[in-house]
Short mmCIF file of C-alpha atoms and ligand atoms in Angstrom, two decimals:
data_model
loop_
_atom_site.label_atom_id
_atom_site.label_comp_id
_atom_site.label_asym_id
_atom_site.label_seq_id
_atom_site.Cartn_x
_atom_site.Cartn_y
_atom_site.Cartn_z
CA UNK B 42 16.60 -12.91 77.45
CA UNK B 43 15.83 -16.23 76.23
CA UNK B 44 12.35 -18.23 77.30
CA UNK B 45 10.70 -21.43 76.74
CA UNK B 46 7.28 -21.66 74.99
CA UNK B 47 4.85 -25.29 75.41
CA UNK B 48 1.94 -25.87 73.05
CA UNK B 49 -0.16 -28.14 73.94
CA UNK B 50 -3.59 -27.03 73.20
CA UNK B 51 -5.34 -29.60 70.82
CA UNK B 52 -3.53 -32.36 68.35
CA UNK B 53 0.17 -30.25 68.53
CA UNK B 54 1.80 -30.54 71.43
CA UNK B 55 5.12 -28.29 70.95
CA UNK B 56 7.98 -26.73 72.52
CA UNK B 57 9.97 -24.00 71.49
CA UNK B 58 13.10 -21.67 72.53
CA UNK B 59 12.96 -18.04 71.88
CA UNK B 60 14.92 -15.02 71.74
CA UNK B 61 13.81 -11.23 72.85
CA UNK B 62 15.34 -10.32 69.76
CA UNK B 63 12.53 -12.29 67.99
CA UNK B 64 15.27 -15.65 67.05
CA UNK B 65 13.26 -18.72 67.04
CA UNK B 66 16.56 -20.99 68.10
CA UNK B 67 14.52 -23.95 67.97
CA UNK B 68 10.70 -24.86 67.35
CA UNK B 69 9.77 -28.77 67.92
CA UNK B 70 6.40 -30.64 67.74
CA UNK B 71 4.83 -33.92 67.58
CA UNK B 72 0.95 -33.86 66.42
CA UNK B 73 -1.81 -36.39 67.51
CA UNK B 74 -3.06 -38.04 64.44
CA UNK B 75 -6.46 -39.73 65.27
CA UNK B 76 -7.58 -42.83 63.05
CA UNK B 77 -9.17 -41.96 59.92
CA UNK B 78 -12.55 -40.61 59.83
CA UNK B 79 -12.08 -39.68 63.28
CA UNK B 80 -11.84 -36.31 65.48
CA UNK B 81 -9.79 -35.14 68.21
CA UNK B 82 -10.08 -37.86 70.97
CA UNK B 83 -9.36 -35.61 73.87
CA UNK B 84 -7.88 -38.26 76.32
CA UNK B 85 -6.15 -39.85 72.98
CA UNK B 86 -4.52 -36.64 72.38
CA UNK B 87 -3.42 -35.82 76.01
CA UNK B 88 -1.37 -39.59 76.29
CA UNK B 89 0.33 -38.86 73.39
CA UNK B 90 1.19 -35.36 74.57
CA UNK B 91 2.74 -36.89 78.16
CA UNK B 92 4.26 -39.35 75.99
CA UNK B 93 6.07 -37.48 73.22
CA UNK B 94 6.51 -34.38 75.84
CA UNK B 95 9.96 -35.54 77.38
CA UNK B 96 11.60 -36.09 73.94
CA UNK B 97 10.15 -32.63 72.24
CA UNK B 98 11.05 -30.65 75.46
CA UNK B 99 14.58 -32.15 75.68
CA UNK B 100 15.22 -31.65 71.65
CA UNK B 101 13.87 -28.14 71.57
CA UNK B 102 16.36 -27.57 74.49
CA UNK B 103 19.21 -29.54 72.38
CA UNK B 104 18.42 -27.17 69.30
CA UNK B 105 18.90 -23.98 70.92
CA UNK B 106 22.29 -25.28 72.94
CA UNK B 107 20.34 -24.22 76.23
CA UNK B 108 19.55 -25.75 79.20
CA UNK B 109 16.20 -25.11 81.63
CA UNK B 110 18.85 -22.97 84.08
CA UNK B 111 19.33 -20.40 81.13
CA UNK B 112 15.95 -19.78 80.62
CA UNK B 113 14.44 -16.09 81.87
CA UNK B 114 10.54 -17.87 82.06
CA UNK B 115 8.31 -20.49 81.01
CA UNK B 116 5.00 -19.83 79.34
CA UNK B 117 2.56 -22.21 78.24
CA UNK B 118 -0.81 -22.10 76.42
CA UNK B 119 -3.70 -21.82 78.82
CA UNK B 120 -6.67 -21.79 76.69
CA UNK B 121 -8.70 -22.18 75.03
CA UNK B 122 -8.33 -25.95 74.20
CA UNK B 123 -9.17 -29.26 75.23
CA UNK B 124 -8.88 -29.71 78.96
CA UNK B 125 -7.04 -32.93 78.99
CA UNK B 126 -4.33 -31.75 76.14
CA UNK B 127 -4.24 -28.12 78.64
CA UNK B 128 -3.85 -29.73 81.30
CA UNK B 129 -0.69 -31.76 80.40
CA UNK B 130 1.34 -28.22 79.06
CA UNK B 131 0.38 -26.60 82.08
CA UNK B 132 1.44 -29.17 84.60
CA UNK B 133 4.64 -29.50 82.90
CA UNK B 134 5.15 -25.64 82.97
CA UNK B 135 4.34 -25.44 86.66
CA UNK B 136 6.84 -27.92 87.55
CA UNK B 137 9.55 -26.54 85.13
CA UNK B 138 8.77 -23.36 86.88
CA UNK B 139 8.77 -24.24 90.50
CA UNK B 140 11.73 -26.85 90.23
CA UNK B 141 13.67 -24.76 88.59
CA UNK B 142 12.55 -21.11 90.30
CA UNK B 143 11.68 -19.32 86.70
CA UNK B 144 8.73 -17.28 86.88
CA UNK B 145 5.54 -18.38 84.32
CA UNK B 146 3.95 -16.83 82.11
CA UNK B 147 0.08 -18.28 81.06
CA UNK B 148 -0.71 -17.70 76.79
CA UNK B 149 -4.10 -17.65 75.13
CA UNK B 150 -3.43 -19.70 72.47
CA UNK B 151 -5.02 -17.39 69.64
CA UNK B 152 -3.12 -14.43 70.65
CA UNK B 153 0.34 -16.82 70.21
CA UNK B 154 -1.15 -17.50 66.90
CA UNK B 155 -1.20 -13.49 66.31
CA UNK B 156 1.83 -12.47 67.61
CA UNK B 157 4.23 -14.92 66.12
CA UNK B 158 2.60 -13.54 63.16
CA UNK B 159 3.36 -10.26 63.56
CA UNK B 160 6.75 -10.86 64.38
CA UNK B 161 7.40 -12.86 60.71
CA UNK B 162 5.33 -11.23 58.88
CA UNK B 163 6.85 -7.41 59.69
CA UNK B 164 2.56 -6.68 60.50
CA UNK B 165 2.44 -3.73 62.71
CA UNK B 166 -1.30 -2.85 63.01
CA UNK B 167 -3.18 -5.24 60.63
CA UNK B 168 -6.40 -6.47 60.77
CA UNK B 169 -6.13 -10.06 61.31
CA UNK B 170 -7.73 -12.88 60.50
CA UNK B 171 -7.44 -15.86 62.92
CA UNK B 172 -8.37 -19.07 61.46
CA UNK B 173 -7.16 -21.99 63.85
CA UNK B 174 -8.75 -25.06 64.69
CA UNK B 175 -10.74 -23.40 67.41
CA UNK B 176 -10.82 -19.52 66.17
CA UNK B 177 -12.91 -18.11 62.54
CA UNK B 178 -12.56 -14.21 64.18
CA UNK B 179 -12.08 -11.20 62.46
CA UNK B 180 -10.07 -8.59 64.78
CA UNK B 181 -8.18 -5.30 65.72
CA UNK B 182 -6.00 -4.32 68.01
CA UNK B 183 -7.60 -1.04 69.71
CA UNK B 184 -7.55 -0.03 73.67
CA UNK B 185 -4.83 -2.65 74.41
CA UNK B 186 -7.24 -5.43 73.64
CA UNK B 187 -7.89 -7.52 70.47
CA UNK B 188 -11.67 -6.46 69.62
CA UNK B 189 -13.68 -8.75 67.17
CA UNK B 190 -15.28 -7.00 63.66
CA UNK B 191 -17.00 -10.79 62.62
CA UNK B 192 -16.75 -14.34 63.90
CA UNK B 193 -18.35 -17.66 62.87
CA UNK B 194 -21.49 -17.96 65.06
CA UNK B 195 -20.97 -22.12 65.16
CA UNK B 196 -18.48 -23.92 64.35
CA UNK B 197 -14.67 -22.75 62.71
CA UNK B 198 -13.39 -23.07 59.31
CA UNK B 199 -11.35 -25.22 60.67
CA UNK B 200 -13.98 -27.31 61.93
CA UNK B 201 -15.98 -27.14 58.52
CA UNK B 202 -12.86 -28.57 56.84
CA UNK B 203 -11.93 -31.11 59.18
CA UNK B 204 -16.00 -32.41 59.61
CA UNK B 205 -16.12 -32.47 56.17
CA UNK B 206 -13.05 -34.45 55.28
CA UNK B 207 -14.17 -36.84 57.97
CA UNK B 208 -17.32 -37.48 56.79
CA UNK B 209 -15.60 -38.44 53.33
CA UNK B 210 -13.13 -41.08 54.82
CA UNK B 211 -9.98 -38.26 55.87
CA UNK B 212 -8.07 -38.14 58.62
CA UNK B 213 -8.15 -34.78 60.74
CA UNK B 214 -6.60 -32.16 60.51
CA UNK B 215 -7.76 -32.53 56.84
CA UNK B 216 -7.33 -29.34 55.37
CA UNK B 217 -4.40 -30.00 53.65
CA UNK B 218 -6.03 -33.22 52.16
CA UNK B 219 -9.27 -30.86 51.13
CA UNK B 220 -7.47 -28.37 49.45
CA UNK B 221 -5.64 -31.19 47.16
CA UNK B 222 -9.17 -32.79 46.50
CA UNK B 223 -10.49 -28.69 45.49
CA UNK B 224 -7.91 -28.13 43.00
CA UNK B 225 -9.42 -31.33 41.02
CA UNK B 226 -12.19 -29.91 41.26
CA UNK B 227 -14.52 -28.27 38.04
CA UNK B 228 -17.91 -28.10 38.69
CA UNK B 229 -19.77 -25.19 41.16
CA UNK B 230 -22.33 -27.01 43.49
CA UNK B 231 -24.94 -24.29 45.44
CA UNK B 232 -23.85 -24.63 48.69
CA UNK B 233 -25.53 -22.36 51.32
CA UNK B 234 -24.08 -18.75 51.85
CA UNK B 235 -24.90 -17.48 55.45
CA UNK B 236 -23.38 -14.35 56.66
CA UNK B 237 -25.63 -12.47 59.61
CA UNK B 238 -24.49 -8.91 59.89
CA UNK B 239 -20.74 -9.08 59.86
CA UNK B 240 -20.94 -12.70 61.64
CA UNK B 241 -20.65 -15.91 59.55
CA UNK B 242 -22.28 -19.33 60.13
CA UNK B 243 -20.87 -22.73 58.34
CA UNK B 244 -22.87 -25.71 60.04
CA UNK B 245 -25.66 -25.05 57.16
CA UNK B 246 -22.98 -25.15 54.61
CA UNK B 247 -21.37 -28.29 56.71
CA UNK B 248 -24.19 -29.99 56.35
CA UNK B 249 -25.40 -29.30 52.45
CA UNK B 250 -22.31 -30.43 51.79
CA UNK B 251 -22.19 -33.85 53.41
CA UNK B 252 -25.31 -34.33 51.77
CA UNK B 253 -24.02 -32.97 47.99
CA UNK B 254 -21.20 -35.83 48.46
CA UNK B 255 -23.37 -38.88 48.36
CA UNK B 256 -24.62 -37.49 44.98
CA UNK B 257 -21.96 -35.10 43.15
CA UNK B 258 -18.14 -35.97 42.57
CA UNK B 259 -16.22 -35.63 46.22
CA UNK B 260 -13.43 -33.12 44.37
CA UNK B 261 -16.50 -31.18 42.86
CA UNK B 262 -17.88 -30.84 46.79
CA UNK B 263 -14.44 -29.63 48.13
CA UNK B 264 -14.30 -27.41 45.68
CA UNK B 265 -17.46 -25.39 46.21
CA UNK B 266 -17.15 -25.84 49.74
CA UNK B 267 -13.82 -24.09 49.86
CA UNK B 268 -15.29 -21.34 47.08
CA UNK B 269 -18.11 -20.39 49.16
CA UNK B 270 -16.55 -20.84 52.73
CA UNK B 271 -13.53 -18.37 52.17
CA UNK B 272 -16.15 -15.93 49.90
CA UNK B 273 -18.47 -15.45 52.90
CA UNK B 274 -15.01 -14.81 55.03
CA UNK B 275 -14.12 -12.22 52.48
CA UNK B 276 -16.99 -10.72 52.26
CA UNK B 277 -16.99 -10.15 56.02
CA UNK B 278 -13.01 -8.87 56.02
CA UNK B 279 -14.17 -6.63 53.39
CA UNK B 280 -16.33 -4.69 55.30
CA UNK B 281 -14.20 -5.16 58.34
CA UNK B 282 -11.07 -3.13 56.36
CA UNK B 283 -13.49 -0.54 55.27
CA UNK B 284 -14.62 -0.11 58.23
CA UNK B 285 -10.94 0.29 60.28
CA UNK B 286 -8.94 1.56 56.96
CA UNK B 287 -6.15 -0.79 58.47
CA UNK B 288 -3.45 -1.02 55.59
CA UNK B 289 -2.42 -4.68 56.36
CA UNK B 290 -4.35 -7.63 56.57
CA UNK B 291 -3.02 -10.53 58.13
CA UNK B 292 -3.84 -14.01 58.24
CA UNK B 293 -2.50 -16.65 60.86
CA UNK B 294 -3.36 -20.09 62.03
CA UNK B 295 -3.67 -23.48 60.55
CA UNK B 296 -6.04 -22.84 57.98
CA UNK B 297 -3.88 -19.34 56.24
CA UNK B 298 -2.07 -22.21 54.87
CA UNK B 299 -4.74 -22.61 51.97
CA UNK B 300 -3.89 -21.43 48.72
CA UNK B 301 -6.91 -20.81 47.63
CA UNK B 302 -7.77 -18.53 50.75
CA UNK B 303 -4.48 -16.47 50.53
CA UNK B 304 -5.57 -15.53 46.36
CA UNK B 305 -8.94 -14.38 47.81
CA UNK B 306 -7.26 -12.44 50.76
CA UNK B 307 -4.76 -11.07 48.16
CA UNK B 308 -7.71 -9.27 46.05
CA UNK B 309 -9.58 -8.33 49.04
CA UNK B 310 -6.58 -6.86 50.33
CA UNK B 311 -5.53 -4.92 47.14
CA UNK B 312 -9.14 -3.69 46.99
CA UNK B 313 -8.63 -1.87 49.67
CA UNK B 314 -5.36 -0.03 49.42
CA UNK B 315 -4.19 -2.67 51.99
CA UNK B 316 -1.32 -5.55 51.69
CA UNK B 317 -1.90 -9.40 52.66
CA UNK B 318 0.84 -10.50 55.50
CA UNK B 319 0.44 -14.63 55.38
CA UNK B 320 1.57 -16.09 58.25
CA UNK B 321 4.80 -18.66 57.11
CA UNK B 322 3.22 -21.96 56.06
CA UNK B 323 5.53 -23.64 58.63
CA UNK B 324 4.17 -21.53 61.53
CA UNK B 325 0.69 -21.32 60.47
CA UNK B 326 -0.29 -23.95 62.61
CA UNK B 327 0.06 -24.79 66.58
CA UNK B 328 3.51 -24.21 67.73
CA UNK B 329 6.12 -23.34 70.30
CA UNK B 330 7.14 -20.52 69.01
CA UNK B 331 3.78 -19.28 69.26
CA UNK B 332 3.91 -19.54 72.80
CA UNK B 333 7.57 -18.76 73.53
CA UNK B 334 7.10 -14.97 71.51
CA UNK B 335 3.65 -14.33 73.27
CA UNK B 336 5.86 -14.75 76.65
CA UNK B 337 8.84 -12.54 75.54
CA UNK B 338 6.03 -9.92 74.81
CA UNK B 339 4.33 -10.66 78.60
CA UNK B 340 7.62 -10.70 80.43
CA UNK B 341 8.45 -7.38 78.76
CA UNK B 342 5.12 -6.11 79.70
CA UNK B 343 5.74 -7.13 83.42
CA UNK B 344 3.14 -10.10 83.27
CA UNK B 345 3.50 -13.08 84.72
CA UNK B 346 2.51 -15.39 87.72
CA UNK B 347 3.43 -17.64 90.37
CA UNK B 348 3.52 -21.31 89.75
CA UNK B 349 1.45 -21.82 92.40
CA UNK B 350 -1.27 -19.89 90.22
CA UNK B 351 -0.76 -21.74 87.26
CA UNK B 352 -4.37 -21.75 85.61
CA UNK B 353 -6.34 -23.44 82.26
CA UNK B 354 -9.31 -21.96 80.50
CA UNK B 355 -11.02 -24.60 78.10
CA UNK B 356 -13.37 -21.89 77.07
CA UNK B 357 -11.47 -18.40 76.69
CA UNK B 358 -12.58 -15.47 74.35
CA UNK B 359 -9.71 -13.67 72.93
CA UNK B 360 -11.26 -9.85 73.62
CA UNK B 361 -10.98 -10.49 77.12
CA UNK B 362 -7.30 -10.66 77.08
CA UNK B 363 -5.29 -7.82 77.92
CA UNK B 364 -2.52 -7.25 75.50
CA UNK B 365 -0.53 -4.43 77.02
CA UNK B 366 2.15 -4.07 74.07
CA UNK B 367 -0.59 -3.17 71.50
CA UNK B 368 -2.14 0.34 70.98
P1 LIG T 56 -4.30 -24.81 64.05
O1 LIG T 56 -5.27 -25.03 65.17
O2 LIG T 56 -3.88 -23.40 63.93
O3 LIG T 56 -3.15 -25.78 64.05
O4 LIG T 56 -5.11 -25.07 62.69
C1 LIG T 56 -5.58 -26.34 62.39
C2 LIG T 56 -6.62 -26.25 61.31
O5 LIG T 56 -6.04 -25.78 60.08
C3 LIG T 56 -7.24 -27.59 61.02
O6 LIG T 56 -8.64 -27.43 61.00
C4 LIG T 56 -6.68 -27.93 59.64
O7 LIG T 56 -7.55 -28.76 58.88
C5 LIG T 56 -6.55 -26.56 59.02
N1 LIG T 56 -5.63 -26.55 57.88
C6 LIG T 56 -4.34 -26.94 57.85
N2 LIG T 56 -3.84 -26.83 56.58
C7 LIG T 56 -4.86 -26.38 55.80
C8 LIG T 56 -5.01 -26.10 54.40
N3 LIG T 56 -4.00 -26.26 53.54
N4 LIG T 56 -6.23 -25.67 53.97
C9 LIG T 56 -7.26 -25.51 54.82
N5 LIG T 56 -7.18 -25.77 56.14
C10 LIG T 56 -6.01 -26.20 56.63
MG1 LIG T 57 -4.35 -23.10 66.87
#
């Protein structure tokens, strides 16, 4: 069984050819790349995605030595994103599908993020870690659903990383960009440190930092931003493993690409008789084969809907998801 997988739910749009036996026989994506010291320009983002979406559908096709008559289904990422960017993924996927009579199967994007994971990392039952542009969530599998132990209560690591690196003249995504600016970085600036129960909150921190960089060295800011960011984030997956006793801990999406992050995860981890599963750097951000393995696991499951019923969410929490192939 072999299925097509289309990303498309911020600055990636991506498509991707998958395997039941977990082969990724081709993952392709162009990403949006606003101007510098800009965000995410939803309408921006959405012409690029019809524009590039002919060439990375037909390549990802090429790769794999397929065509759209040997696929079993088409999935696509539903939510949550930004409607524009959504929309164009799942209008391509409901043509593919009804042109081409394959039946469709609808993703949320952070459990593609999970999944694909699992599948590289060899994770069975960890506790993950979702750190996208659009998820900071703590979670467990339990009761066929993904439940949340902590979450940011604003905005997302991701978001904290990218605002910040705007503000200072980078282009977004920035993280990578941050993280090269932290390792210059030598001096500790107090930066606020709100966690609220098991629930963490960066727009303080977001914004005590802006300020810190008209004053203090920009690498110095990074730095400490990064340093208390992923400590309140550990502090929060601490208590999270002690509470569940889960003996892997897994990271995924964009930002589990941080070196920094994975060393904290790596002692958090060890703390507590568990082992740190790091999603790939290459898949840790928005792809196809996020999408494409999320719909092998559906189609297995028995899940999946007529074209006609092809649907977006913008806004879509991940614990109301059914996941039928988890305990
Ligand atoms: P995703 O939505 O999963 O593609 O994740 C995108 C987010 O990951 C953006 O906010 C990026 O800035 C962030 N990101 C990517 N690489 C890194 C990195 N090396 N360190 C921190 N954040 C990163
Ligand atoms: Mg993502």
């Amino acid at each position: 069984m072999i299925g097509l997988g289309i990303e498309s739910t911020a600055h990636t749009f991506g498509a991707s050819i998958m395997s039941d036996d977990g082969k990724i026989l081709s993952n392709v994506k162009d990403v949006y790349r606003p101007p510098e010291g800009m965000g995410i320009h939803p309408r921006e983002a959405s012409r690029h995605h019809s524009d590039v979406a002919p060439r990375v559908l037909k390549e990802a096709l090429r790769q794999a030595g397929v065509s759209y008559r040997d696929l079993d289904f088409i999935a696509y990422s539903a939510g949550p994103g930004l409607g524009p960017c959504l929309r164009v993924g799942a209008t391509l996927a409901r043509f593919l599908s009804a042109y081409y009579d394959k039946p469709l199967v609808p993703v949320h994007h952070g459990i593609g993020h999970i999944e694909l994971g699992s599948l590289l990392t060899g994770a069975r039952d960890p506790l993950v870690l979702l750190l996208s542009g659009g998820h900071t969530m703590i979670l467990a599998a339990h009761m066929k659903r993904w439940r949340v132990f902590g979450e940011t209560l604003d905005i997302t690591l991701g978001q904290l990383i990218d605002q910040f690196g705007r503000y200072v003249g980078l282009s977004s995504p920035a993280g990578p960009q941050v993280e090269a600016l932290a390792q210059k970085g030598r001096k500790f600036i107090q930066l606020p440190y709100i966690v609220k129960g098991n629930d963490i909150s960066y727009s303080g921190l977001l914004s005590a930092a802006k300020k810190a960089s008209r004053k203090e060295a920009v690498e110095d800011v990074a730095y400490s931003l990064q340093e208390v960011a992923f400590s309140m984030l550990a502090e929060t997956a601490e208590r999270a493993l002690a509470l569940t006793k889960k003996q892997e801990l897994m990271v995924v999406g964009g930002v589990a690409a941080n070196k920094r992050l994975r060393e904290i995860l790596e002692k958090v981890a060890e703390r507590h008789g568990s082992r740190l599963y790091a999603v790939p750097q290459e898949y840790a951000g928005d792809c196809g084969a996020q999408i494409a393995w999320t719909g092998v696991l559906y189609y297995r499951s028995g899940v999946k809907v007529q074209p006609e019923s092809a649907f977006i969410q913008q806004k879509w929490r991940i614990d109301e998801v059914d996941v039928p192939w988890r305990s």
